[in-house]
Amino acid sequence: MDCPIGLQNGMCKGMQRQKEKSMSKSMMSGQKTGDVDKRIRQIGALRRQMNAVILAHNYQRPEVQDMADYTGDSLELSRIAARSKERVIVFCGVRFMAETAAILCPEKTVLLPVLDAGCPLADTATAEQVRQMRAQHPDAVVVAYVNTSAEVKAESDICCTSANAVEVVHSVDARRPVIFVSDRNLGHYAGRMARRRMILWDGSCPTHAGLSVADIRQAKKEHSEAKVIAHPECLPEVLELTDRVAGTAGMLAHAAEEPPGTAFIVGTDIGLIHRLQKENPDKTFYPASDYLVCPTMKLTTLEGVAHSLVRMEHVITLKESVRARAQAALDAMLAVR
Ligand code: SF4
């Protein structure tokens, strides 16, 4: 298998070079169809038995996305979790996502199948650091990207996602500066679009910030007919070379709107290409770089999900004082329009 998450040759030909480029074998699906079907049937039975709903982020492995009840971005999935009738939520993603579900669904049991599935971007900010930053800029409004811990959200005034960062930043009183935690590239983009004074956190997503101008130029050379879409966590100079800047939900919506035959160079984790291709079989999607793979997003496997349901682990718990303040920041975001 050439592609680390099981995409087909041709659609993702750059993946054929992954092995030489030291991509971890642990990211590979490596499972035969029969094994996958058997595991999915087992998960289906466990899910009914445990009264669980399974949510998978758009960057998860293809077979995990296909097995899940719902796929989407982190906030979309947490909203689904909040509306769901099931008592258990299995969140196939990284820790801050499961925490967001736990913030919005305090009465439910939220499981993260792999305890080590963290987010290096979220890890760049602690609650204490945010308190110190606020003390240095007492007139500032703290906007926390959803890619932060529950403790950091609890220290913020309002949250945002990659989809609504511009609107949230724009909603801030123009006379007050914005402390934007945690992704400086998204903060830079939102501040530029909303014309607000920004104090940017020194954090970035290693996957998206690793995409270079040279990568985009090379992809355009190889696929001159393709439109370039990229995530706002990418570097500002990369975003300048794109046709559209959008989060994963925005990319899915944009791809659906374009006419059949359109080709796209996709500047986000290659996990999204599985869903883009599935929902748009008449269009073509190329990864903007072979390196657009978030390693922690690929830690969750079908086996891990089954294990999680059997053992009911790992349960995400939050202190109520933290949860309630974090929910207030999320509620403030939901009130913006
Ligand atoms: Fe974190 Fe980046 Fe991975 Fe998303 S893609 S989970 S921001 S490291």
Coordinates of C-alpha atoms in Angstrom, one line a residue, residues 39-303:
R39 CA -14.2 -5.2 12.7
I40 CA -17.0 -2.9 11.5
R41 CA -19.6 -5.5 12.3
Q42 CA -18.1 -6.0 15.8
I43 CA -18.1 -2.2 16.4
G44 CA -21.7 -2.0 15.2
A45 CA -22.8 -4.6 17.8
L46 CA -20.8 -2.9 20.6
R47 CA -22.2 0.5 19.6
R48 CA -25.8 -0.8 20.0
Q49 CA -25.0 -2.7 23.2
M50 CA -23.3 0.4 24.8
N51 CA -25.8 2.9 23.4
A52 CA -23.0 4.8 21.7
V53 CA -22.6 7.2 18.8
I54 CA -19.3 7.3 16.9
L55 CA -18.0 10.5 15.6
A56 CA -14.9 10.9 13.3
H57 CA -13.0 14.0 12.3
N58 CA -12.4 14.7 8.6
Y59 CA -8.7 13.9 9.1
Q60 CA -9.2 10.3 10.4
R61 CA -8.2 7.2 8.5
P62 CA -10.7 6.4 5.6
E63 CA -11.9 3.2 7.3
V64 CA -12.6 5.0 10.5
Q65 CA -14.5 7.8 8.7
D66 CA -16.5 5.1 6.8
M67 CA -17.4 3.2 10.0
A68 CA -18.5 6.3 12.0
D69 CA -22.0 7.5 12.4
Y70 CA -21.0 11.0 11.6
T71 CA -17.9 12.8 10.1
G72 CA -17.2 16.5 10.3
D73 CA -15.0 19.2 11.8
S74 CA -14.6 19.3 15.6
L75 CA -17.3 21.8 16.4
E76 CA -19.8 20.3 13.9
L77 CA -19.3 16.9 15.6
S78 CA -19.6 18.3 19.1
R79 CA -22.9 19.9 18.1
I80 CA -24.1 16.5 16.8
A81 CA -23.0 14.9 20.0
A82 CA -25.0 17.5 22.0
R83 CA -28.1 16.6 20.0
S84 CA -27.7 12.9 20.0
K85 CA -29.8 10.6 22.1
E86 CA -27.0 8.1 22.9
R87 CA -25.5 8.1 26.3
V88 CA -21.9 7.4 25.1
I89 CA -19.9 9.4 22.6
V90 CA -16.8 7.9 21.0
F91 CA -14.8 10.7 19.5
C92 CA -12.3 9.6 16.8
G93 CA -10.1 12.6 16.8
V94 CA -7.7 14.3 19.2
R95 CA -8.0 15.2 22.8
F96 CA -9.2 18.8 22.5
M97 CA -12.1 17.6 20.3
A98 CA -13.2 15.0 22.8
E99 CA -12.9 17.7 25.5
T100 CA -15.2 20.1 23.5
A101 CA -17.8 17.3 23.3
A102 CA -17.5 16.8 27.1
I103 CA -17.9 20.6 27.6
L104 CA -21.1 20.6 25.5
C105 CA -22.5 17.3 26.8
P106 CA -21.8 17.1 30.5
E107 CA -24.4 14.4 31.1
K108 CA -22.8 12.0 28.6
T109 CA -19.8 9.7 28.7
V110 CA -17.2 10.9 26.2
L111 CA -14.5 8.4 25.1
L112 CA -11.3 9.1 23.3
P113 CA -10.0 5.8 21.9
V114 CA -6.3 6.7 22.0
L115 CA -5.1 8.6 25.1
D116 CA -2.0 9.7 23.3
A117 CA -3.9 11.4 20.5
G118 CA -3.1 15.0 21.3
C119 CA -2.6 18.1 19.2
P120 CA 0.8 19.8 19.2
L121 CA -0.9 23.1 18.4
A122 CA -3.3 22.9 21.4
D123 CA -0.3 22.0 23.6
T124 CA 1.4 25.3 22.9
A125 CA -0.9 27.1 25.3
T126 CA -1.6 26.6 29.0
A127 CA -4.2 28.4 31.1
E128 CA -1.4 30.0 33.2
Q129 CA 0.2 31.4 30.1
V130 CA -3.1 32.9 28.9
R131 CA -3.6 34.5 32.4
Q132 CA -0.1 36.0 32.1
M133 CA -0.8 37.3 28.6
R134 CA -4.1 38.9 29.8
A135 CA -2.3 40.5 32.7
Q136 CA 0.1 42.1 30.2
H137 CA -2.7 43.4 28.0
P138 CA -5.6 44.1 30.4
D139 CA -7.7 45.8 27.7
A140 CA -7.5 42.9 25.3
V141 CA -10.2 40.4 24.4
V142 CA -9.0 36.7 24.5
V143 CA -10.2 34.7 21.5
A144 CA -9.4 31.0 21.8
Y145 CA -9.3 28.8 18.7
V146 CA -11.2 25.6 19.3
N147 CA -7.9 23.8 19.0
T148 CA -7.0 24.6 22.7
S149 CA -7.5 22.7 25.9
A150 CA -10.7 23.1 28.0
E151 CA -8.6 25.0 30.6
V152 CA -7.5 27.5 28.0
K153 CA -11.0 27.9 26.7
A154 CA -12.1 28.6 30.3
E155 CA -9.6 31.5 30.4
S156 CA -10.9 33.1 27.2
D157 CA -13.7 35.4 26.4
I158 CA -14.9 33.7 23.3
C159 CA -14.0 30.7 21.1
C160 CA -13.7 30.4 17.4
T161 CA -13.2 27.8 14.7
S162 CA -11.4 28.0 11.4
A163 CA -14.8 28.5 9.8
N164 CA -15.9 31.5 11.8
A165 CA -12.6 33.0 13.1
V166 CA -13.0 36.1 10.8
E167 CA -16.6 36.7 12.1
V168 CA -15.7 36.2 15.7
V169 CA -12.7 38.5 15.5
H170 CA -14.8 41.1 13.7
S171 CA -17.4 40.9 16.5
V172 CA -14.8 42.3 18.9
D173 CA -14.9 46.0 19.8
A174 CA -12.5 47.6 17.3
R175 CA -11.0 49.7 20.0
R176 CA -9.7 46.6 21.9
P177 CA -6.8 44.4 20.8
V178 CA -7.4 40.7 20.3
I179 CA -5.2 38.1 22.0
F180 CA -5.6 35.2 19.6
V181 CA -4.7 31.7 21.0
S182 CA -3.4 29.2 19.7
D183 CA -2.7 29.3 16.0
R184 CA -0.8 32.4 14.8
N185 CA -1.4 31.8 11.1
L186 CA -5.2 31.6 11.6
G187 CA -5.0 34.6 13.9
H188 CA -3.0 36.5 11.3
Y189 CA -5.5 35.7 8.6
A190 CA -8.6 36.5 10.8
G191 CA -7.0 39.8 11.9
R192 CA -6.2 40.8 8.3
M193 CA -9.7 40.0 7.1
A194 CA -11.5 41.5 10.0
R195 CA -9.1 44.5 10.3
R196 CA -8.5 44.1 14.0
R197 CA -5.3 44.7 16.1
M198 CA -4.0 41.2 16.9
I199 CA -1.7 39.9 19.6
L200 CA -0.7 36.5 18.2
W201 CA 0.1 33.4 20.2
D202 CA 3.4 31.8 19.2
G203 CA 1.9 28.5 18.1
S204 CA 1.2 26.8 14.9
C205 CA 0.1 23.4 13.5
P206 CA 3.1 21.4 12.4
T207 CA 1.2 19.8 9.6
H208 CA -0.3 22.9 8.0
A209 CA 2.7 25.2 8.8
G210 CA 4.9 22.7 7.1
L211 CA 3.3 23.4 3.7
S212 CA 5.6 25.7 1.8
V213 CA 5.4 28.1 -1.1
A214 CA 7.7 25.7 -3.0
D215 CA 5.2 22.8 -2.4
I216 CA 2.3 24.9 -3.8
R217 CA 4.4 25.9 -6.9
Q218 CA 5.3 22.3 -7.5
A219 CA 1.7 21.1 -7.2
K220 CA 0.6 23.9 -9.6
K221 CA 3.3 22.9 -12.0
E222 CA 2.1 19.2 -11.9
H223 CA -1.6 20.1 -12.0
S224 CA -1.9 23.5 -13.8
E225 CA -5.6 23.0 -14.3
A226 CA -6.4 22.6 -10.6
K227 CA -7.7 25.2 -8.2
V228 CA -5.8 25.6 -5.0
I229 CA -7.8 25.5 -1.7
A230 CA -6.0 25.7 1.6
H231 CA -6.6 25.8 5.4
P232 CA -6.1 29.1 7.2
E233 CA -3.6 27.4 9.5
C234 CA -1.2 27.5 6.6
L235 CA 1.5 30.2 6.4
P236 CA 0.3 33.6 5.1
E237 CA 2.7 33.4 2.1
V238 CA 1.1 30.1 1.2
L239 CA -2.4 31.4 1.5
E240 CA -1.5 34.2 -1.0
L241 CA -1.1 31.6 -3.7
T242 CA -4.5 30.0 -3.2
D243 CA -7.8 30.4 -4.9
R244 CA -9.8 29.8 -1.7
V245 CA -9.0 29.8 2.0
A246 CA -11.4 27.6 4.0
G247 CA -11.7 25.2 6.9
T248 CA -12.6 21.6 6.2
A249 CA -16.4 22.3 6.1
G250 CA -15.8 25.2 3.8
M251 CA -13.6 23.1 1.5
L252 CA -16.4 20.4 1.3
A253 CA -19.0 23.1 0.5
H254 CA -16.8 24.8 -2.1
A255 CA -15.9 21.5 -3.9
A256 CA -19.6 20.6 -4.0
E257 CA -20.5 23.9 -5.7
E258 CA -17.9 23.6 -8.5
P259 CA -18.8 22.0 -11.8
P260 CA -18.1 18.3 -12.7
G261 CA -14.5 17.8 -13.9
T262 CA -13.0 20.5 -11.6
A263 CA -9.6 19.6 -10.1
F264 CA -8.3 20.8 -6.8
I265 CA -5.0 21.0 -5.0
V266 CA -5.9 20.5 -1.4
G267 CA -3.8 22.3 1.3
T268 CA -5.0 20.4 4.4
D269 CA -4.5 17.0 6.0
I270 CA -4.9 14.3 3.3
G271 CA -7.6 12.6 5.4
L272 CA -10.1 15.1 4.0
I273 CA -9.4 13.9 0.4
H274 CA -11.2 10.7 1.2
R275 CA -14.4 12.5 2.0
L276 CA -13.9 15.1 -0.8
Q277 CA -13.5 12.3 -3.4
K278 CA -16.4 10.2 -2.0
E279 CA -18.8 13.2 -2.1
N280 CA -17.5 14.4 -5.5
P281 CA -16.7 11.4 -7.6
D282 CA -16.8 13.5 -10.8
K283 CA -13.9 15.8 -9.5
T284 CA -10.3 15.3 -8.8
F285 CA -8.3 16.1 -5.6
Y286 CA -4.5 16.2 -5.2
P287 CA -2.7 16.7 -1.9
A288 CA -0.7 20.0 -2.0
S289 CA 2.2 18.1 -0.3
D290 CA 3.1 14.5 0.6
Y291 CA 3.7 15.7 4.1
L292 CA 0.2 16.9 4.9
V293 CA -0.5 14.1 7.4
C294 CA -1.3 14.8 11.0
P295 CA 0.3 11.8 12.9
T296 CA -1.9 12.0 15.9
M297 CA -5.0 12.1 13.8
K298 CA -4.0 8.7 12.3
L299 CA -3.5 7.0 15.7
T300 CA -7.1 5.9 15.9
T301 CA -7.8 2.5 14.3
L302 CA -10.9 0.3 14.0
E303 CA -9.3 -2.0 16.5

